[in-house]
PDB file of C-alpha atoms in Angstrom:
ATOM      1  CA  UNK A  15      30.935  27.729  -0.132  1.00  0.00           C
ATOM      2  CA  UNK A  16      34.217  25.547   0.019  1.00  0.00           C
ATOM      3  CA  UNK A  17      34.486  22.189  -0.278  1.00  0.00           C
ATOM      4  CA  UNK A  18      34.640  21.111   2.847  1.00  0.00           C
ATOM      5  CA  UNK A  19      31.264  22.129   3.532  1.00  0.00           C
ATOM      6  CA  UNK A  20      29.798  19.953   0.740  1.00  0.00           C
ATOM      7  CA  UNK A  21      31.157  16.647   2.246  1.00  0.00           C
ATOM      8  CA  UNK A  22      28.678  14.887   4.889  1.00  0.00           C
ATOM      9  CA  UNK A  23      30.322  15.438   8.060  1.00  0.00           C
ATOM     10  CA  UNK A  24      28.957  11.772   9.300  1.00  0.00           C
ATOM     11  CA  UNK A  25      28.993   9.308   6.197  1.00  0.00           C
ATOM     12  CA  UNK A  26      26.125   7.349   5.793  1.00  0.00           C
ATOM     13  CA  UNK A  27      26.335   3.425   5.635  1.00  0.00           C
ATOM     14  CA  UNK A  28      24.534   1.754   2.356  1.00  0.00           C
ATOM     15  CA  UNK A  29      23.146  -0.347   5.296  1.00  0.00           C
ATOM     16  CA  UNK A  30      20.721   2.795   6.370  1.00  0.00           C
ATOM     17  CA  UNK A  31      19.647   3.385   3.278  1.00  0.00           C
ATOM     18  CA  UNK A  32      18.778  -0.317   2.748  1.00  0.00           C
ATOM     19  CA  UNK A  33      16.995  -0.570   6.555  1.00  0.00           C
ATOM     20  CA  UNK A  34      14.983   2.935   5.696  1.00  0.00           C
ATOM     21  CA  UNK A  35      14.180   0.549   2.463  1.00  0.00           C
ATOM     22  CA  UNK A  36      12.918  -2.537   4.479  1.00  0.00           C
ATOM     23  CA  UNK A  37      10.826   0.331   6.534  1.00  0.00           C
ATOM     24  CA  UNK A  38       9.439   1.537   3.552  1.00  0.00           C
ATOM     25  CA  UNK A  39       8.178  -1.724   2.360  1.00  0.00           C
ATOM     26  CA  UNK A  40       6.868  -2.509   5.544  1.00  0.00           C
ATOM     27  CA  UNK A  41       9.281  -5.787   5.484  1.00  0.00           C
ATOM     28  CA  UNK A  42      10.534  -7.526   8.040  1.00  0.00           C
ATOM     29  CA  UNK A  43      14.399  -8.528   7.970  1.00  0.00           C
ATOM     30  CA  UNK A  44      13.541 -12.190   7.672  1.00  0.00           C
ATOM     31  CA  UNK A  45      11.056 -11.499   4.923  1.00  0.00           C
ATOM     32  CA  UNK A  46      13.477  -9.251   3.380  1.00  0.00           C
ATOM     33  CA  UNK A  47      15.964 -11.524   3.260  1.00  0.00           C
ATOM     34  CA  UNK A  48      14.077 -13.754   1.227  1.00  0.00           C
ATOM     35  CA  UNK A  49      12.807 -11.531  -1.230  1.00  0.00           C
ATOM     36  CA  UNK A  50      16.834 -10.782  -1.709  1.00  0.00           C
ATOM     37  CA  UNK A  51      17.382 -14.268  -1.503  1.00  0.00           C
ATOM     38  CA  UNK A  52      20.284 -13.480   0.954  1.00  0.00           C
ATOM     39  CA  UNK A  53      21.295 -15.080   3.738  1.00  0.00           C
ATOM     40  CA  UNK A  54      19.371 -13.352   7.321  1.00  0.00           C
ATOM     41  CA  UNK A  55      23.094 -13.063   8.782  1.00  0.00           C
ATOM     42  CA  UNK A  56      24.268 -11.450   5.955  1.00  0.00           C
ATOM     43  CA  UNK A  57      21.760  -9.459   5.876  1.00  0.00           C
ATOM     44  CA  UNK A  58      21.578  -8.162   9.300  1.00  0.00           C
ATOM     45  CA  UNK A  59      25.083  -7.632   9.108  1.00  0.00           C
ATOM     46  CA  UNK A  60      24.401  -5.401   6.280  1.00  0.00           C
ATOM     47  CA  UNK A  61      21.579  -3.553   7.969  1.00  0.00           C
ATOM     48  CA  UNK A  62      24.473  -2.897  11.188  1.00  0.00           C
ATOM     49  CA  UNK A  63      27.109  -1.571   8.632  1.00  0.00           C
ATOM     50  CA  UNK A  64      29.017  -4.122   9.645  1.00  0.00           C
ATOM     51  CA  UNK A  65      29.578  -5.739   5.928  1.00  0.00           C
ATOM     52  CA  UNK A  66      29.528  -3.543   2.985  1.00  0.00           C
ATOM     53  CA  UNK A  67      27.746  -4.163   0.294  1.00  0.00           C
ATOM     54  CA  UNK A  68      29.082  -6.469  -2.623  1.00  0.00           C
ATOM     55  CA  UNK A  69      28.319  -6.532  -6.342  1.00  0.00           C
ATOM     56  CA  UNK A  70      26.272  -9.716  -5.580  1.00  0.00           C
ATOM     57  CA  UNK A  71      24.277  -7.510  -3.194  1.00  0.00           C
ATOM     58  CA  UNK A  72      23.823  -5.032  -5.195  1.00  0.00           C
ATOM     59  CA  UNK A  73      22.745  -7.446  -7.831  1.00  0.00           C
ATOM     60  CA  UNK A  74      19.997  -9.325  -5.705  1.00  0.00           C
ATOM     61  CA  UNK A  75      18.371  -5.944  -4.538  1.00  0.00           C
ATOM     62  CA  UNK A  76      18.479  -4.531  -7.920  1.00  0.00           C
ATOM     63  CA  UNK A  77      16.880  -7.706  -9.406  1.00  0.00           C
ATOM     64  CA  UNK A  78      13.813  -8.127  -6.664  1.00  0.00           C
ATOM     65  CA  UNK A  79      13.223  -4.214  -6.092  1.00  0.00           C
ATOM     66  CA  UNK A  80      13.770  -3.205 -10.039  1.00  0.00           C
ATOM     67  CA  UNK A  81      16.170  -0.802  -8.484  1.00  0.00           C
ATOM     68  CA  UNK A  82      18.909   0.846 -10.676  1.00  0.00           C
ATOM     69  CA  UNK A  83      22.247  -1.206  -9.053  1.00  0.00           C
ATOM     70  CA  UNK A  84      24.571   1.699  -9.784  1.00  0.00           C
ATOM     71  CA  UNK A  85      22.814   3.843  -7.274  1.00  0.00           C
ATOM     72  CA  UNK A  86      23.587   1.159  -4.425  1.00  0.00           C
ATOM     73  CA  UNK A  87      27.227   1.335  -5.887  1.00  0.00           C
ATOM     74  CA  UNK A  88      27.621   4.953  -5.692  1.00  0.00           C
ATOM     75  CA  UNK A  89      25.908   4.608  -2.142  1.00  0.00           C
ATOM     76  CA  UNK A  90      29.077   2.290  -1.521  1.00  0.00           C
ATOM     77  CA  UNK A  91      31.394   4.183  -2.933  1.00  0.00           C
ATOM     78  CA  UNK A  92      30.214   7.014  -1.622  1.00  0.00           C
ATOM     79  CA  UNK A  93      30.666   5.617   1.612  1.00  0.00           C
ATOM     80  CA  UNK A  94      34.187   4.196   1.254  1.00  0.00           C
ATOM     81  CA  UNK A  95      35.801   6.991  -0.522  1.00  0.00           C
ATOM     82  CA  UNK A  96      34.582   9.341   2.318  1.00  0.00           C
ATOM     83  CA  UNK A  97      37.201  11.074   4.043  1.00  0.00           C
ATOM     84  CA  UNK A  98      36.174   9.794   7.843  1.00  0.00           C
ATOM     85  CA  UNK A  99      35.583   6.346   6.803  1.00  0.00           C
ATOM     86  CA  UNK A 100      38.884   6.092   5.057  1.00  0.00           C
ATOM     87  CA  UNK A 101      40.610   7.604   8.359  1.00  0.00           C
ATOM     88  CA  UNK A 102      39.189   4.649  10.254  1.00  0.00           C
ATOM     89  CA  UNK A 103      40.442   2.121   7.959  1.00  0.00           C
TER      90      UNK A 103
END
């Protein structure tokens, strides 16, 4: 097995992850948004992969979930250190 083959060939945005999260909860994005106390726009631009996610992010899902925050970094990381999502930069 080479390398190549262990990289994703489609990156996945932290935004997914977080949506599949929301799904999971059975939460809606407004209610969500709330319980993150950020703002619905934000948010939604999130859920789009529009926005990435910032430490503050990280921070406010961490603190309402009692998530570990260094998983939602390496999700971002992850995400921007990929080799197709750095080609589209």
């Amino acid at each position: 097995m080479n390398h190549d083959s262990l990289i994703a060939h489609n990156p996945i945005h932290p935004g997914r992850i977080l949506r599949r999260e929301l799904q999971a909860r059975d939460l809606t994005m407004d209610r969500a948004a709330r319980e993150l106390n950020i703002h619905p726009d934000h948010l939604s631009a999130l859920l789009a992969g529009e926005r990435n996610l910032t430490e503050d992010d990280v921070q406010h899902i961490a603190t309402a979930w009692n998530m570990n925050p260094q998983t939602w970094r390496n999700l971002q990381a992850g995400y921007d250190t990929h080799p197709k999502t750095r080609l589209t930069r």
